Coordinates of C-alpha atoms and ligand atoms in Angstrom, one line a residue:
X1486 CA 92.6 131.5 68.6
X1487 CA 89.1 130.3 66.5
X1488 CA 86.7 129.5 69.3
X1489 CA 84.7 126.8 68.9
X1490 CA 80.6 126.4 70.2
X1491 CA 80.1 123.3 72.0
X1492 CA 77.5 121.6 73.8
X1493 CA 78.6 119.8 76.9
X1494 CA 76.1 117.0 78.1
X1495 CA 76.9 115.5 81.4
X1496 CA 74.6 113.2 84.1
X1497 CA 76.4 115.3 86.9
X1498 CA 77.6 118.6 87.8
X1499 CA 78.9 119.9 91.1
X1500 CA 78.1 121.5 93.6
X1501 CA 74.9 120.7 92.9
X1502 CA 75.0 116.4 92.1
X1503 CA 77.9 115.2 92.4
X1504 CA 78.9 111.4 93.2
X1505 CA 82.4 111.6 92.0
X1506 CA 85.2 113.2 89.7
X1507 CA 82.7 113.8 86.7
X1508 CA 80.8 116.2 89.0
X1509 CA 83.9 118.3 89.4
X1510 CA 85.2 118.1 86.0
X1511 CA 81.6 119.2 84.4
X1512 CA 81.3 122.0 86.8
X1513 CA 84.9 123.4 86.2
X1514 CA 85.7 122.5 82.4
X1515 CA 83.2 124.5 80.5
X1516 CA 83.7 127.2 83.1
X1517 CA 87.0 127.4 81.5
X1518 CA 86.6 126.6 78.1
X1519 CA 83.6 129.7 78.5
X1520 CA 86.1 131.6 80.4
X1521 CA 88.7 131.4 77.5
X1522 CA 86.0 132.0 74.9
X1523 CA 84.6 129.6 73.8
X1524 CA 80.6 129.4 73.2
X1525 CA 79.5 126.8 75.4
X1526 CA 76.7 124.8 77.0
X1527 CA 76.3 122.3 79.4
X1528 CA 73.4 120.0 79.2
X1529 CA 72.1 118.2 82.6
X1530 CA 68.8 116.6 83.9
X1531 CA 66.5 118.8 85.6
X1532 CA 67.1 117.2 88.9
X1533 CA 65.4 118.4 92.0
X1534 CA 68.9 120.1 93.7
X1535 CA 68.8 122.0 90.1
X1536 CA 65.5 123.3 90.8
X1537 CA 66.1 124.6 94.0
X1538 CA 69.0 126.0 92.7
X1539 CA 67.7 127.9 90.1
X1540 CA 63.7 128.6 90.7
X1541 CA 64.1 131.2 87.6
X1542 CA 64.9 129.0 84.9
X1543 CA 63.0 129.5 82.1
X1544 CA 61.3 126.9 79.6
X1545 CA 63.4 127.8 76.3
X1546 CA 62.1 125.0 73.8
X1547 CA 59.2 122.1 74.0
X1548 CA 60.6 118.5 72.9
X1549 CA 58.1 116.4 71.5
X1550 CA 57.9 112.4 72.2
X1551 CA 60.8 111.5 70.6
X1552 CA 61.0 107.8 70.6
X1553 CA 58.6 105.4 71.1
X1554 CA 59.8 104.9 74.9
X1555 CA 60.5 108.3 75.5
X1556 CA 58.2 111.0 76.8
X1557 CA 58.0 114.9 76.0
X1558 CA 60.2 116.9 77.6
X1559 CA 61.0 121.0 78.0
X1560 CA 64.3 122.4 77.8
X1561 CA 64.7 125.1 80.5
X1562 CA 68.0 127.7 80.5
X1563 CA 69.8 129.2 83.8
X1564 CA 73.1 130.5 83.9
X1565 CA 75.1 129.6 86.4
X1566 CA 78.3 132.3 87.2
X1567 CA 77.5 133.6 83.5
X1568 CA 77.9 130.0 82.4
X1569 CA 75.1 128.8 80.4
X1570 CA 72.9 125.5 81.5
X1571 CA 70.4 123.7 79.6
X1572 CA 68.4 121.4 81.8
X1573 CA 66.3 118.9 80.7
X1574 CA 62.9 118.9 82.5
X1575 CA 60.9 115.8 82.5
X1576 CA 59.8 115.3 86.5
X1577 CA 58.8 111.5 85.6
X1578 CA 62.6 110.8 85.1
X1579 CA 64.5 113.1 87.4
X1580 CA 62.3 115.0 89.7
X1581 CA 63.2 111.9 92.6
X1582 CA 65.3 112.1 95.5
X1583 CA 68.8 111.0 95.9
X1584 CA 71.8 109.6 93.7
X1585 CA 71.2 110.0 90.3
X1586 CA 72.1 106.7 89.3
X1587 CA 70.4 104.1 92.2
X1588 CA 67.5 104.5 94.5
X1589 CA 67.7 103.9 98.2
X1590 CA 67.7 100.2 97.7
X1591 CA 71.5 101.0 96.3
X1592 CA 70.5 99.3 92.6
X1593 CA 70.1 101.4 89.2
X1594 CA 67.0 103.0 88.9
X1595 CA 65.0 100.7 86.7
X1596 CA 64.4 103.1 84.0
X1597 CA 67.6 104.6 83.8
X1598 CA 68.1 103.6 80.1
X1599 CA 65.2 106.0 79.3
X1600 CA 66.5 108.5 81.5
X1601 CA 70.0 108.8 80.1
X1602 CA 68.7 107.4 76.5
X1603 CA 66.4 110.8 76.8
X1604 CA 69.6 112.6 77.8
X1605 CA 71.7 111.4 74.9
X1606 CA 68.6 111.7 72.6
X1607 CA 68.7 115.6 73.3
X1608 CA 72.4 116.2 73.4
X1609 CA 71.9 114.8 69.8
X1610 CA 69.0 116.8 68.8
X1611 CA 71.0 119.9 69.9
X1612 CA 73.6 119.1 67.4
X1613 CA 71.4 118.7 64.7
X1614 CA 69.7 121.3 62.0
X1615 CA 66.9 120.5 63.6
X1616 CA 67.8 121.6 67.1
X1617 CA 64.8 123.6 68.3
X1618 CA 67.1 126.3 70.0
X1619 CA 68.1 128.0 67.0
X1620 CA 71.5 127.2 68.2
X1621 CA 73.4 124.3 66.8
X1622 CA 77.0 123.5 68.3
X1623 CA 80.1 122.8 66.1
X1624 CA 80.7 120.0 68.7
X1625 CA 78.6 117.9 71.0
X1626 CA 80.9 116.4 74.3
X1627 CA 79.4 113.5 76.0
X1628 CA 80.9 112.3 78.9
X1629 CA 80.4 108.3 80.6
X1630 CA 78.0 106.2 79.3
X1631 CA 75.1 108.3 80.4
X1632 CA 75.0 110.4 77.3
X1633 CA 77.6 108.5 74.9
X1634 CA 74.7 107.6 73.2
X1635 CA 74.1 110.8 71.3
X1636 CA 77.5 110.1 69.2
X1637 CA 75.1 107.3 67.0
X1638 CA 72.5 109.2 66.2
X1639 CA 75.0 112.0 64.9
X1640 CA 76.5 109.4 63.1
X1641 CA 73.6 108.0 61.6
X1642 CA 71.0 110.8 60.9
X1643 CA 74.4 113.9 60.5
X1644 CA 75.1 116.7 62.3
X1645 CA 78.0 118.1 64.9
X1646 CA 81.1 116.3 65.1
X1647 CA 80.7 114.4 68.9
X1648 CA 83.6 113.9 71.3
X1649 CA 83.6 111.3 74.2
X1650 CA 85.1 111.5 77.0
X1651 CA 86.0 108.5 79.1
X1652 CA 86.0 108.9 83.0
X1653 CA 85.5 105.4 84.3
X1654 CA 85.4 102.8 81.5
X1655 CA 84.0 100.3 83.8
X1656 CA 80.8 101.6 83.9
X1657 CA 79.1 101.0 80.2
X1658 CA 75.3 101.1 80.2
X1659 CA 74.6 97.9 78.7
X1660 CA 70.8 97.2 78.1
X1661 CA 68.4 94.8 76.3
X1662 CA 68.5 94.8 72.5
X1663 CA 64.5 96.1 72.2
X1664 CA 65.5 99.0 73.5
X1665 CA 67.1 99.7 70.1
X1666 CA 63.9 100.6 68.5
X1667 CA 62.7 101.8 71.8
X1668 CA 64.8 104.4 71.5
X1669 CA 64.2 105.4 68.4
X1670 CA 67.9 104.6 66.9
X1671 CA 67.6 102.8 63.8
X1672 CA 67.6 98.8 63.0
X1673 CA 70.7 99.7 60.6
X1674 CA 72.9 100.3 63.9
X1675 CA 72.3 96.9 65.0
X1676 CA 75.5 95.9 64.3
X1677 CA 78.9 95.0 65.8
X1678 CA 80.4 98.5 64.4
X1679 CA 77.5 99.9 65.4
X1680 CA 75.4 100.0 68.7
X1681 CA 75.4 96.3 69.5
X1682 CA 78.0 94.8 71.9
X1683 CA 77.5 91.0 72.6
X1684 CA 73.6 90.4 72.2
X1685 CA 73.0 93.7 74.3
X1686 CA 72.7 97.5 73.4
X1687 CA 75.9 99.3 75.1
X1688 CA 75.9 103.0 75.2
X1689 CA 79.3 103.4 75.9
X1690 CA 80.4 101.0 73.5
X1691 CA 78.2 102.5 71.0
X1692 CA 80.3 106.0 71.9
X1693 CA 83.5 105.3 71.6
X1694 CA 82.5 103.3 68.2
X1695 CA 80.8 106.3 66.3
X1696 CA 82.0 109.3 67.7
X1697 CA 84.3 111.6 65.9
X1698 CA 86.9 111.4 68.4
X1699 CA 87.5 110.2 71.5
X1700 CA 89.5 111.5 74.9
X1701 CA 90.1 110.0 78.4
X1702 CA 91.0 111.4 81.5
X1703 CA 94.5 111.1 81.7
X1704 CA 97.9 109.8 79.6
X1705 CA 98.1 106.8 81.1
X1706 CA 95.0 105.8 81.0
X1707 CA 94.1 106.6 77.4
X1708 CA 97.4 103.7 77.4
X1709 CA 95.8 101.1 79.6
X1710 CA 92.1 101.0 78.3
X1711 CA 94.2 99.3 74.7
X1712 CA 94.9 96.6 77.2
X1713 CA 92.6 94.4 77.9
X1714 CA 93.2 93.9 82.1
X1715 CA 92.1 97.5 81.9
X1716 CA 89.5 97.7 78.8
X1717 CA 86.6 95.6 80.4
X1718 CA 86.2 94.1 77.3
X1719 CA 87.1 97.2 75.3
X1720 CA 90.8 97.2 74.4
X1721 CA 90.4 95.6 70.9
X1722 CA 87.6 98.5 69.8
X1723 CA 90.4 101.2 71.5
X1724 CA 93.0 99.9 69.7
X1725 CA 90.7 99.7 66.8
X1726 CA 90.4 103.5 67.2
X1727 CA 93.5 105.0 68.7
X1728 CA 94.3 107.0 66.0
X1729 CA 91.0 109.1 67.1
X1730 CA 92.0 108.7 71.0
X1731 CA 93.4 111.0 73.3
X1732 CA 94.5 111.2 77.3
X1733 CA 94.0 114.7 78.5
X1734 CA 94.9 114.7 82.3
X1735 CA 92.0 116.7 84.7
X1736 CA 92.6 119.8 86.2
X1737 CA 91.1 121.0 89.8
X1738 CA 89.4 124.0 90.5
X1739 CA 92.0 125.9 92.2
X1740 CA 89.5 128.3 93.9
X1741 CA 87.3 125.7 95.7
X1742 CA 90.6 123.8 96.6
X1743 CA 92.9 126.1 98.2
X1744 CA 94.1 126.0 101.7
X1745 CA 94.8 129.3 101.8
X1746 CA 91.2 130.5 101.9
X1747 CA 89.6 127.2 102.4
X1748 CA 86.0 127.8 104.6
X1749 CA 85.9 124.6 105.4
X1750 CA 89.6 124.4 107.6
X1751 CA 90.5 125.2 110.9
X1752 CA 93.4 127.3 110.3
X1753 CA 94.6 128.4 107.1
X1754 CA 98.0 127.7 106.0
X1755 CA 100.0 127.9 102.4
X1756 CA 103.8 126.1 101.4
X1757 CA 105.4 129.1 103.3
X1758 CA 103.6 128.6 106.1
X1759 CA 103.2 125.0 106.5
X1760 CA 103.5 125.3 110.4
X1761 CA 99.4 126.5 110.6
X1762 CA 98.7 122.7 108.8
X1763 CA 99.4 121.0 112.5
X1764 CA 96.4 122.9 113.8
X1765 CA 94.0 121.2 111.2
X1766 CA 95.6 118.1 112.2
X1767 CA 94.3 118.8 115.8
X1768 CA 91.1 120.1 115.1
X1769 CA 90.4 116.4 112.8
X1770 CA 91.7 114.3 115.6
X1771 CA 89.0 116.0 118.0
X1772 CA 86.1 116.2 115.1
X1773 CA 86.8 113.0 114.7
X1774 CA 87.6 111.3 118.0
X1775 CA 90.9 110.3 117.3
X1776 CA 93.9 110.5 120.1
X1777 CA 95.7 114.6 119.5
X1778 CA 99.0 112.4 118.9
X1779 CA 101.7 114.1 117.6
X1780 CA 104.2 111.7 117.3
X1781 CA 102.2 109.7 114.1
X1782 CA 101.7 110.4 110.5
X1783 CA 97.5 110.3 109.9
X1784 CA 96.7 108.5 107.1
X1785 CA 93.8 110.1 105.2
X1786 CA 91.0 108.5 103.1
X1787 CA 88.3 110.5 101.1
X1788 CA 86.2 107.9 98.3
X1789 CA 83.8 105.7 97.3
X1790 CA 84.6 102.2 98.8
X1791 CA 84.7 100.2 95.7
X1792 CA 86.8 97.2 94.4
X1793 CA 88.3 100.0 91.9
X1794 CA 89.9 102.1 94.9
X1795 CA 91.6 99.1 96.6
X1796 CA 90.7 100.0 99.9
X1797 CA 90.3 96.2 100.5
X1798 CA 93.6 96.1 100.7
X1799 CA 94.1 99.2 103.5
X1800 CA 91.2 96.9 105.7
X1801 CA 93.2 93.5 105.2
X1802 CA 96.2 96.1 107.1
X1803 CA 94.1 97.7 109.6
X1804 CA 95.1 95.8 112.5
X1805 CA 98.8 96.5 111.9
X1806 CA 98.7 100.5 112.1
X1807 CA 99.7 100.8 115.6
X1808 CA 103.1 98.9 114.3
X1809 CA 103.8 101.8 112.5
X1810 CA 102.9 103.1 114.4
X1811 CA 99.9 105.6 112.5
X1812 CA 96.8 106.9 112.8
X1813 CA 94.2 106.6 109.9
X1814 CA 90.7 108.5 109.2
X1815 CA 88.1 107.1 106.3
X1816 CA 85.6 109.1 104.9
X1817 CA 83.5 107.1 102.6
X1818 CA 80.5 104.5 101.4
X1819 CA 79.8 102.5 98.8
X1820 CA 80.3 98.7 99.2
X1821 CA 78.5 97.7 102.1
X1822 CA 81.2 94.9 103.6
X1823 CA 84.3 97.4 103.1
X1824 CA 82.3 99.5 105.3
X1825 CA 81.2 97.1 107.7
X1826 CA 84.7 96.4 108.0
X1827 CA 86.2 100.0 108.5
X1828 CA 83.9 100.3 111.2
X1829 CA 84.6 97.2 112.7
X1830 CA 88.4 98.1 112.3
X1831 CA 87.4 101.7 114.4
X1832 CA 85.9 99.9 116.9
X1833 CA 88.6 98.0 117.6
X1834 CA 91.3 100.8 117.6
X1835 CA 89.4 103.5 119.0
X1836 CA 91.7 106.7 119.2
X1837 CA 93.7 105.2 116.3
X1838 CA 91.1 104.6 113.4
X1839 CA 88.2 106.5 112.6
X1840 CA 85.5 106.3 109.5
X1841 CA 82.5 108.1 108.5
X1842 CA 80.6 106.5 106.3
X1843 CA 78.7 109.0 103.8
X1844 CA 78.9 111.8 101.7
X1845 CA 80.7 115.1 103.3
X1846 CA 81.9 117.5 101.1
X1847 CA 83.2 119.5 103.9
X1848 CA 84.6 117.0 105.8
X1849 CA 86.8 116.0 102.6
X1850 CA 88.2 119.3 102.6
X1851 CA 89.2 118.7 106.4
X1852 CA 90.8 115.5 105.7
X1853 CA 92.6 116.7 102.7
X1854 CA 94.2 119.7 104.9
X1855 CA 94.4 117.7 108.5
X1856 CA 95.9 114.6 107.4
X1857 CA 99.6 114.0 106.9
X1858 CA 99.5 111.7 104.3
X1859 CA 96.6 110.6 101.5
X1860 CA 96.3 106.8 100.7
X1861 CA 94.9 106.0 97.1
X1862 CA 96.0 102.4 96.7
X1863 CA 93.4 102.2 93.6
X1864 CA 93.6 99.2 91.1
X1865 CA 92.7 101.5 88.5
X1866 CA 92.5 105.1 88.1
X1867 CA 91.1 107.2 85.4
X1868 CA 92.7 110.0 86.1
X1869 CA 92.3 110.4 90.0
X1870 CA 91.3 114.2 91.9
X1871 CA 91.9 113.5 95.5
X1872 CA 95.8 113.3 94.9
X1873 CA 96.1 116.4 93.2
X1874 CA 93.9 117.9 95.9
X1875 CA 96.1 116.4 98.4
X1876 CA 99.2 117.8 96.5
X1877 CA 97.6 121.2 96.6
X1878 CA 97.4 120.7 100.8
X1879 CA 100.8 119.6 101.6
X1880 CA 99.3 116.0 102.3
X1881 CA 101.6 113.7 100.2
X1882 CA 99.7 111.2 98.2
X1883 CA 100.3 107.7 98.5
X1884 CA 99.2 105.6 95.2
X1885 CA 99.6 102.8 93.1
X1886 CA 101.4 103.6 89.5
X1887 CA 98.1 103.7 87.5
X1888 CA 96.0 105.9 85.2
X1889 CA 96.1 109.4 86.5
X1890 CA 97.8 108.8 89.8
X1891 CA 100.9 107.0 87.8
X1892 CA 101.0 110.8 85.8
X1893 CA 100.8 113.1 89.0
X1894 CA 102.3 111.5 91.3
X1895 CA 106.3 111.1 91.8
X1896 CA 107.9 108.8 94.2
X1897 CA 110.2 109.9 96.7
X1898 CA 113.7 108.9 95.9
X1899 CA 117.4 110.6 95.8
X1900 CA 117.1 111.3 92.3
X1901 CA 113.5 113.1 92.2
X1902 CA 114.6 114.9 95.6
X1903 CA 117.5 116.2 93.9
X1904 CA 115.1 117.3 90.7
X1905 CA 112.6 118.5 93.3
X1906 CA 109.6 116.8 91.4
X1907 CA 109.3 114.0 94.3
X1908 CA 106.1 114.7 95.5
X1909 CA 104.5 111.4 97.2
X1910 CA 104.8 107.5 97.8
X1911 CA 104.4 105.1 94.9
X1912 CA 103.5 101.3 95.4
X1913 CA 106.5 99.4 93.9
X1914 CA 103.4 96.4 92.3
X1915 CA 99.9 95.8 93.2
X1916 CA 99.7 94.3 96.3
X1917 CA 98.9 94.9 99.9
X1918 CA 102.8 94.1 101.0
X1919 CA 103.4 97.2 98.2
X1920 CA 101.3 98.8 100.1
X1921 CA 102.4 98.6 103.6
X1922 CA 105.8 98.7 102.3
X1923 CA 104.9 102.7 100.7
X1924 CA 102.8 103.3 104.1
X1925 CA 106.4 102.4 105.9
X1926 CA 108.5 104.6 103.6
X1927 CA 106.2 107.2 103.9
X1928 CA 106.0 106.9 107.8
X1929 CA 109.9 106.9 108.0
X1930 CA 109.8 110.1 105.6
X1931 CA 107.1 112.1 108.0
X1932 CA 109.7 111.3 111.0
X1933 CA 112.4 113.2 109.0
X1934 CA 110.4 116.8 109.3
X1935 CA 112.9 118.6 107.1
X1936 CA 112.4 115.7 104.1
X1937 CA 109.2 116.1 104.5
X1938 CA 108.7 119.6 104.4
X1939 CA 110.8 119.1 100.6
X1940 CA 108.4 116.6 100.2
X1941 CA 104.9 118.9 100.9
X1942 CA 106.6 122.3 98.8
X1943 CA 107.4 120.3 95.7
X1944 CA 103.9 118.5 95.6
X1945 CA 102.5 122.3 96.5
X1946 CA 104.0 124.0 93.8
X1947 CA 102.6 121.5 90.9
X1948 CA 99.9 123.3 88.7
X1949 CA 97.3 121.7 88.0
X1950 CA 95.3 124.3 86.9
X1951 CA 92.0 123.8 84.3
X1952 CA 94.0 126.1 81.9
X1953 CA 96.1 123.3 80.7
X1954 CA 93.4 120.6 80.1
X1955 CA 91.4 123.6 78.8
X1956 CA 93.8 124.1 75.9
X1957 CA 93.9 120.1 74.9
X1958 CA 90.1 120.0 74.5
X1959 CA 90.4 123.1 72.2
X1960 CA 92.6 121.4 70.3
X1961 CA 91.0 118.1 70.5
X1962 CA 87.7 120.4 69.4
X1963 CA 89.3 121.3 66.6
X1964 CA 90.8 118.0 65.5
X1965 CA 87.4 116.5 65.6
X1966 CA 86.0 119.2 63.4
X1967 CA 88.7 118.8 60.8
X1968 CA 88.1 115.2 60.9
X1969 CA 84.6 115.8 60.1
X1970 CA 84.2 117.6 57.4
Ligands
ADP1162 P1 85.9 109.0 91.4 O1 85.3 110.0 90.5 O2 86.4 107.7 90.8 O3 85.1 108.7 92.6 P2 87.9 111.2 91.8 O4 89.2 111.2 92.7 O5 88.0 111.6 90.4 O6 87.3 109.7 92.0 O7 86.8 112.1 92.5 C1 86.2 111.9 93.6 C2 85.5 113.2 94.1 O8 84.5 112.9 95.0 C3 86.5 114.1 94.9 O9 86.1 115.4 94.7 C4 86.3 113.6 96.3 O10 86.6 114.5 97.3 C5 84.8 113.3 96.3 N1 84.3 112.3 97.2 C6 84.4 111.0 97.1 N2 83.8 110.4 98.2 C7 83.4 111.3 99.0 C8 82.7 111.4 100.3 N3 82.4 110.3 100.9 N4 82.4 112.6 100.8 C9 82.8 113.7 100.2 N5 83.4 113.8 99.0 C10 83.7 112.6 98.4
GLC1163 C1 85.9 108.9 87.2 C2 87.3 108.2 87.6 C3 88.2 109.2 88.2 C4 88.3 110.5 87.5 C5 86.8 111.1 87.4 C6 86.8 112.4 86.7 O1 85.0 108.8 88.2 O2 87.1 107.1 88.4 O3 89.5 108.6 88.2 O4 89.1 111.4 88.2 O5 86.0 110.2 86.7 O6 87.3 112.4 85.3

């Protein structure tokens, strides 16, 4: 198969920043895509945990001022497993502490449309004849709003074809119009096929306008983003556009996630030996303070608590889980009354409910392999990790039929157990009596142990290996190159 050369730009890569999904997907899809071939570089701010990661980097090209607001800049190459990085040095934008999107205060770092215009100015540059590597990709992939942006100046001054992906299309990047010129992009984009959306310069809208082609992070999604409950504003420009859109579902990395050699667990355990998954049950009630009881499902929770994951709903059942009767165990942050209230729910049902509010990478893994059962009740959902994670563990997922979750996870019922694909709980409709109503089902199903051992093996032996997702964006690589010449 032709490979292709591609540069990957992304505002996150695990392990080292990571506040979601796009953190795992830019770590693990160019390792494949480089693993099957394919000449490939991922560009990423210079942020402090890259530093320290790689103290031997070494300054490959000197970028000039170039925009009125934006300042010099070095690019610096590591490699990281063989994989090559390109990361953009400019200590006034990301040498600070923290998140990469919001200071300590929780709100956007002031400057972040220079930081990520800079970003999406370079990704650009690197696709251009004029990229000071030497090196000049076929393709350019942006990903999120954070470096959409490149796709307009490809389209207005030439150069590789661009690819956007979509993971959350409610986060757009929206900004005052001077920063047009600012920027540097020119006045001719002021327009509404152009970079302008409603009085304001929107870098995501400005993406998924211009660039060659464009791909979200699952089927369903790459569906529900033509509609306008799920387009924020978007659906008509989609629909516009669809010829030139595509839904290519995530994959996990199957080395971090496994449970049969997972560092993180308390005992090891694979679908043939399911038995060793009670002992990280045991060892998460203790870490975590909850009653050992072995005669309850544990509901799991691993996220950011936002409106979008609809663990609202979960809080407005708290006080009914001992009618279940179930235990439950949060770890997350994010909006600060959903996690007032998870605490106040703990407090309250001590031994039956327990949160941690932060960021634990480790402690997800725990929760993925010591719950029984993983509740992702979210309103919308690009394409959704956790569940396939939780598949992988023998922790049946419980969702609502959207986005990603809607194309991983089956519902239990006699006809998918008979087909062996029923692999979790599926809300029938939106609401928090869906909800309880799956948590029910679900807590009936865990009593059965036989039915739910069918149910752990089936969701165990899905593949939802990078390979697959690997494959589409080659394809999709190619479709955008065809479509540019
Ligand atoms: P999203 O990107 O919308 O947050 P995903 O399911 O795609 O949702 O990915 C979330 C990723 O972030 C998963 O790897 C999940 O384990 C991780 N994660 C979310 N919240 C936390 C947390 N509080 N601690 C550790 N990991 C977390
Ligand atoms: C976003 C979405 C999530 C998706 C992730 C990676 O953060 O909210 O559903 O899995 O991106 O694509």
């Amino acid at each position: 198969m032709k490979t292709t050369s591609i540069l990957f730009a992304t505002s996150e890569m695990a392990p080292w920043v990571k506040t979601g999904g796009l953190g795992d997907v830019a770590a693990a899809l160019p390792a494949a895509l480089h693993r099957a071939g394919n000449d490939i570089r991922v560009l990423l701010p210079h942020y402090p945990a890259l530093r320290q990661a790689f103290p031997q980097a070494t300054a490959v090209a000197e970028l000039p001022a170039l925009a009125p607001a934006l300042p010099a800049a070095r690019l610096l190459a590591a490699e990281a497993d063989g994989l090559p990085l390109l990361l953009l040095d400019c200590p006034p934008l990301y040498d600070r502490p923290g998140n990469p999107y919001v200071g300590a205060d929780g709100l956007d770092w002031p400057d972040n449309a220079i930081r990520f215009g800079l970003l999406s100015r370079v990704a650009a540059l690197l696709g251009q004849a004029a990229s000071p590597l030497g090196w000049q990709p076929d393709v350019v992939h942006v990903n999120d709003w954070q470096t959409a942006l490149a796709a307009a100046w490809l389209h207005y001054e030439g150069g590789a074809a661009s690819v956007v992906t979509v993971h959350n299309i409610a986060f757009q990047g929206c900004f005052e119009e001077p920063l047009r010129a600012a920027l540097g992009l020119p006045e001719a984009a002021w327009r509404f096929d152009g970079v302008e959306y409603h009085g304001l310069l929107s870098f995501l809208k400005a993406g998924l306008q211009l660039a060659t082609r464009i791909s979200t992070v699952s089927p369903s999604y790459a569906r529900e983003i033509q509609d306008e409950a799920f387009g924020y504003g978007l659906a008509p420009l989609l629909r516009h556009r669809r010829e030139a859109l595509h839904g290519i579902l995530n994959g996990i990395d199957p080395v971090l996630w496994n449970p049969t050699t997972d560092p993180a667990l308390a005992a090891p355990y694979a679908a043939n030996r399911l038995a060793a998954k009670r002992a990280n049950k045991l060892a998460l009630q203790q870490e975590m303070g909850l009653d050992p009881a072995t005669d309850r499902p544990l509901f799991g929770v691993v996220s950011r608590l936002t409106e979008q994951k609809g663990h609202d709903m979960l809080l407005a059942l708290g006080d009914a889980l001992p009618e279940l009767p179930a235990q439950l165990v949060i770890l997350g942050s994010g909006d600060k009354a959903l996690e007032a209230g998870f605490l106040a729910l703990a407090e309250k049902l001590p031994g039956q409910v327990a949160v941690k509010l932060g960021f634990d990478e480790t402690l997800a893994h725990r929760i993925e392999a010591g719950a029984d059962c993983f509740l992702m009740p979210s309103r919308f959902e690009p394409c959704g990790l956790n569940q396939m994670y939780s598949l992988r563990y023998g922790t049946p997922p419980l969702v609502q039929a959207t986005g990603g979750l809607a194309d991983t996870v089956v519902d239990v019922n006699e006809a998918t157990l008979a087909d062996k694909t029923a692999n979790g709980f599926v809300m029938a409709d939106g609401s928090t009596d869906a909800l309880w109503q799956a948590m029910q089902r679900a807590t009936i199903a865990w009593l059965d142990k036989r039915l739910w051992l069918r149910i752990q093996q089936n969701g165990m032996r899905c593949d939802f290996s990078w390979h697959h997702a690997a494959n589409d964006y080659s394809r999709l690589y190619r479709d955008a190159l065809a479509a540019h010449r």
